[in-house]
C-alpha positions as YAML, in Angstrom:
chain: A
units: angstrom
residues:
- id: 1
  name: MET
  ca: [-0.27, 0.28, 0.10]
- id: 2
  name: ASN
  ca: [2.94, 2.01, 0.61]
- id: 3
  name: GLN
  ca: [4.01, 2.22, -3.14]
- id: 4
  name: GLN
  ca: [0.38, 2.64, -4.40]
- id: 5
  name: LEU
  ca: [-0.24, 5.46, -2.20]
- id: 6
  name: ALA
  ca: [3.27, 7.08, -3.29]
- id: 7
  name: SER
  ca: [3.00, 6.21, -6.90]
- id: 8
  name: ARG
  ca: [-0.76, 8.38, -6.73]
- id: 9
  name: GLY
  ca: [1.24, 11.57, -5.46]
- id: 10
  name: VAL
  ca: [0.38, 10.56, -2.03]
- id: 11
  name: GLU
  ca: [2.90, 10.86, 1.26]
- id: 12
  name: ALA
  ca: [3.05, 7.50, 3.09]
- id: 13
  name: PHE
  ca: [5.17, 6.20, 6.35]
- id: 14
  name: LEU
  ca: [4.65, 2.28, 7.01]
- id: 15
  name: PRO
  ca: [6.97, 1.42, 9.93]
- id: 16
  name: LEU
  ca: [7.89, -2.14, 9.90]
- id: 17
  name: VAL
  ca: [9.74, -4.34, 12.51]
- id: 18
  name: ASP
  ca: [11.83, -7.28, 11.13]
- id: 19
  name: ARG
  ca: [11.83, -10.71, 13.27]
- id: 20
  name: ARG
  ca: [13.29, -13.83, 12.22]
- id: 21
  name: ARG
  ca: [11.18, -16.45, 11.64]
- id: 22
  name: ARG
  ca: [11.91, -20.28, 10.98]
- id: 23
  name: TRP
  ca: [11.00, -21.89, 8.02]
- id: 24
  name: LYS
  ca: [11.46, -25.40, 7.63]
- id: 25
  name: ASP
  ca: [15.02, -25.05, 6.30]
- id: 26
  name: ARG
  ca: [16.90, -22.22, 7.66]
- id: 27
  name: TRP
  ca: [15.98, -18.68, 9.39]
- id: 28
  name: LYS
  ca: [14.48, -15.53, 7.20]
- id: 29
  name: THR
  ca: [14.35, -11.93, 9.04]
- id: 30
  name: VAL
  ca: [10.65, -10.48, 7.51]
- id: 31
  name: SER
  ca: [9.67, -7.21, 7.26]
- id: 32
  name: PHE
  ca: [5.63, -6.88, 9.26]
- id: 33
  name: PRO
  ca: [3.99, -3.51, 9.78]
- id: 34
  name: LEU
  ca: [4.81, -2.28, 13.83]
- id: 35
  name: PHE
  ca: [0.86, -1.45, 13.68]
- id: 36
  name: PRO
  ca: [-0.85, -4.18, 11.92]
- id: 37
  name: GLY
  ca: [-3.96, -2.59, 9.87]
- id: 38
  name: TYR
  ca: [-2.63, 0.61, 9.96]
- id: 39
  name: CYS
  ca: [-0.40, 3.26, 7.53]
- id: 40
  name: PHE
  ca: [-0.25, 6.60, 7.77]
- id: 41
  name: ALA
  ca: [-0.34, 8.88, 4.23]
- id: 42
  name: ARG
  ca: [-0.55, 13.07, 4.72]
- id: 43
  name: PHE
  ca: [-3.26, 13.67, 1.71]
- id: 44
  name: GLY
  ca: [-5.32, 16.56, 1.25]
- id: 45
  name: PRO
  ca: [-9.23, 16.49, 1.18]
- id: 46
  name: SER
  ca: [-9.33, 16.40, -2.47]
- id: 47
  name: ASP
  ca: [-6.83, 12.89, -1.99]
- id: 48
  name: ARG
  ca: [-9.52, 11.11, 0.16]
- id: 49
  name: LEU
  ca: [-9.88, 8.57, -2.62]
- id: 50
  name: ALA
  ca: [-6.74, 8.05, -4.28]
- id: 51
  name: VAL
  ca: [-6.34, 6.62, -0.15]
- id: 52
  name: LEU
  ca: [-9.34, 4.83, -0.51]
- id: 53
  name: THR
  ca: [-9.10, 3.29, -3.79]
- id: 54
  name: ALA
  ca: [-5.48, 1.90, -2.86]
- id: 55
  name: VAL
  ca: [-6.19, -1.66, -2.17]
- id: 56
  name: GLY
  ca: [-6.32, -2.95, 1.32]
- id: 57
  name: ALA
  ca: [-7.50, 0.86, 2.58]
- id: 58
  name: VAL
  ca: [-10.23, 0.08, 4.65]
- id: 59
  name: GLN
  ca: [-11.56, 3.80, 5.74]
- id: 60
  name: VAL
  ca: [-9.45, 7.35, 6.98]
- id: 61
  name: LEU
  ca: [-9.37, 6.91, 10.58]
- id: 62
  name: GLY
  ca: [-11.76, 10.22, 12.34]
- id: 63
  name: ILE
  ca: [-13.16, 11.17, 15.45]
- id: 64
  name: ASN
  ca: [-17.66, 11.27, 14.47]
- id: 65
  name: GLY
  ca: [-17.39, 10.58, 10.77]
- id: 66
  name: HIS
  ca: [-14.47, 13.56, 10.21]
- id: 67
  name: PRO
  ca: [-10.76, 12.81, 9.28]
- id: 68
  name: THR
  ca: [-8.58, 13.12, 12.56]
- id: 69
  name: PRO
  ca: [-4.45, 14.01, 11.38]
- id: 70
  name: VAL
  ca: [-2.19, 11.79, 13.79]
- id: 71
  name: PRO
  ca: [-0.01, 14.85, 14.89]
- id: 72
  name: ASP
  ca: [3.33, 15.00, 13.71]
- id: 73
  name: HIS
  ca: [5.27, 14.81, 16.26]
- id: 74
  name: GLU
  ca: [4.05, 11.42, 16.68]
- id: 75
  name: ILE
  ca: [4.46, 9.92, 13.69]
- id: 76
  name: GLU
  ca: [8.35, 11.59, 13.93]
- id: 77
  name: ALA
  ca: [9.11, 9.84, 16.96]
- id: 78
  name: VAL
  ca: [7.80, 6.56, 15.84]
- id: 79
  name: ARG
  ca: [9.78, 7.43, 11.67]
- id: 80
  name: GLN
  ca: [13.19, 8.50, 15.18]
- id: 81
  name: LEU
  ca: [12.20, 4.79, 16.38]
- id: 82
  name: VAL
  ca: [12.66, 2.38, 13.24]
- id: 83
  name: THR
  ca: [15.09, 3.81, 11.64]
- id: 84
  name: SER
  ca: [17.55, 3.95, 14.90]
- id: 85
  name: THR
  ca: [19.34, 0.96, 15.38]
- id: 86
  name: LEU
  ca: [18.06, 0.30, 19.06]
- id: 87
  name: PRO
  ca: [15.80, -2.93, 19.04]
- id: 88
  name: PHE
  ca: [11.87, -2.25, 19.21]
- id: 89
  name: ASP
  ca: [9.70, -4.10, 19.47]
- id: 90
  name: PRO
  ca: [5.66, -3.32, 19.02]
- id: 91
  name: HIS
  ca: [4.08, -2.84, 22.95]
- id: 92
  name: PRO
  ca: [0.88, -2.69, 23.98]
- id: 93
  name: TYR
  ca: [-1.05, 1.10, 24.17]
- id: 94
  name: LEU
  ca: [-0.20, 2.39, 27.74]
- id: 95
  name: ARG
  ca: [-2.70, 5.00, 28.93]
- id: 96
  name: GLU
  ca: [-1.13, 6.28, 32.18]
- id: 97
  name: GLY
  ca: [2.58, 6.55, 33.23]
- id: 98
  name: MET
  ca: [5.01, 9.96, 33.05]
- id: 99
  name: GLU
  ca: [5.93, 11.43, 29.60]
- id: 100
  name: VAL
  ca: [9.14, 11.55, 29.76]
- id: 101
  name: GLU
  ca: [12.09, 12.90, 27.02]
- id: 102
  name: VAL
  ca: [15.14, 10.95, 25.38]
- id: 103
  name: MET
  ca: [18.43, 13.65, 26.05]
- id: 104
  name: ARG
  ca: [21.06, 11.78, 24.65]
- id: 105
  name: GLY
  ca: [21.97, 9.13, 21.51]
- id: 106
  name: PRO
  ca: [19.45, 8.41, 18.62]
- id: 107
  name: LEU
  ca: [16.02, 9.29, 20.08]
- id: 108
  name: ALA
  ca: [17.39, 12.01, 21.23]
- id: 109
  name: GLY
  ca: [15.02, 14.91, 22.04]
- id: 110
  name: VAL
  ca: [11.54, 11.95, 21.05]
- id: 111
  name: ARG
  ca: [8.82, 12.15, 23.76]
- id: 112
  name: GLY
  ca: [7.07, 9.04, 25.19]
- id: 113
  name: MET
  ca: [6.36, 7.33, 27.99]
- id: 114
  name: LEU
  ca: [8.01, 5.83, 31.28]
- id: 115
  name: VAL
  ca: [6.77, 2.50, 31.57]
- id: 116
  name: ARG
  ca: [9.62, 0.79, 34.24]
- id: 117
  name: LYS
  ca: [12.34, 2.45, 36.05]
- id: 118
  name: GLY
  ca: [15.55, 1.27, 37.56]
- id: 119
  name: ARG
  ca: [18.45, 0.52, 35.95]
- id: 120
  name: HIS
  ca: [17.11, 0.26, 32.57]
- id: 121
  name: ALA
  ca: [13.58, 1.75, 31.10]
- id: 122
  name: ARG
  ca: [11.07, 1.01, 29.45]
- id: 123
  name: PHE
  ca: [10.74, 3.98, 26.96]
- id: 124
  name: VAL
  ca: [7.00, 3.65, 24.90]
- id: 125
  name: VAL
  ca: [6.48, 6.22, 21.82]
- id: 126
  name: ALA
  ca: [2.85, 6.27, 21.20]
- id: 127
  name: ILE
  ca: [-0.13, 6.77, 18.20]
- id: 128
  name: HIS
  ca: [-3.05, 7.83, 20.34]
- id: 129
  name: LEU
  ca: [-5.48, 8.18, 17.62]
- id: 130
  name: ILE
  ca: [-4.87, 4.17, 16.79]
- id: 131
  name: GLN
  ca: [-3.48, 3.26, 20.59]
- id: 132
  name: GLN
  ca: [-1.20, 1.35, 19.41]
- id: 133
  name: ALA
  ca: [2.81, 1.61, 20.70]
- id: 134
  name: ALA
  ca: [6.33, 1.10, 19.88]
- id: 135
  name: SER
  ca: [8.92, 0.49, 23.45]
- id: 136
  name: VAL
  ca: [12.34, 0.04, 23.32]
- id: 137
  name: GLU
  ca: [14.88, 0.07, 26.35]
- id: 138
  name: VAL
  ca: [16.59, 3.36, 27.07]
- id: 139
  name: ASP
  ca: [18.99, 4.21, 30.33]
- id: 140
  name: ALA
  ca: [16.93, 5.44, 32.54]
- id: 141
  name: ALA
  ca: [19.15, 8.40, 33.06]
- id: 142
  name: ASP
  ca: [18.88, 9.67, 29.85]
- id: 143
  name: VAL
  ca: [15.51, 10.48, 29.82]
- id: 144
  name: ARG
  ca: [14.36, 13.06, 31.66]
- id: 145
  name: PRO
  ca: [9.90, 14.27, 32.96]
- id: 146
  name: VAL
  ca: [8.52, 16.49, 30.60]
...
């Protein structure tokens, strides 16, 4: 779908996570969507039909029937996470928790949620509109409260 939308002039973002899977005779690395069922696209009202007619598209997310954009800072945080060299995993969406910002390392400047504190912290980057998140281990000394 990512390539389909791009060919229609629509900016699309499909964050992927790589996983090793065992086949009959070998191990293979396979890419899966980080948020199954969701592809992010930036488009105006005139491009809505081009998005909805892409193979695999079901609907444009929104509230009360009105399209609702995902905030840019949430998309950029996920983009920075998936392009970093840090190992990351899908994570259940969490509402409670302390909002923090990473001060050092490949995720410097990214805001998210601190789930566990100790020598290492579990840092969660969330897309609130779709109630999906991804988490990564960070050093607790590298985050500060927002």
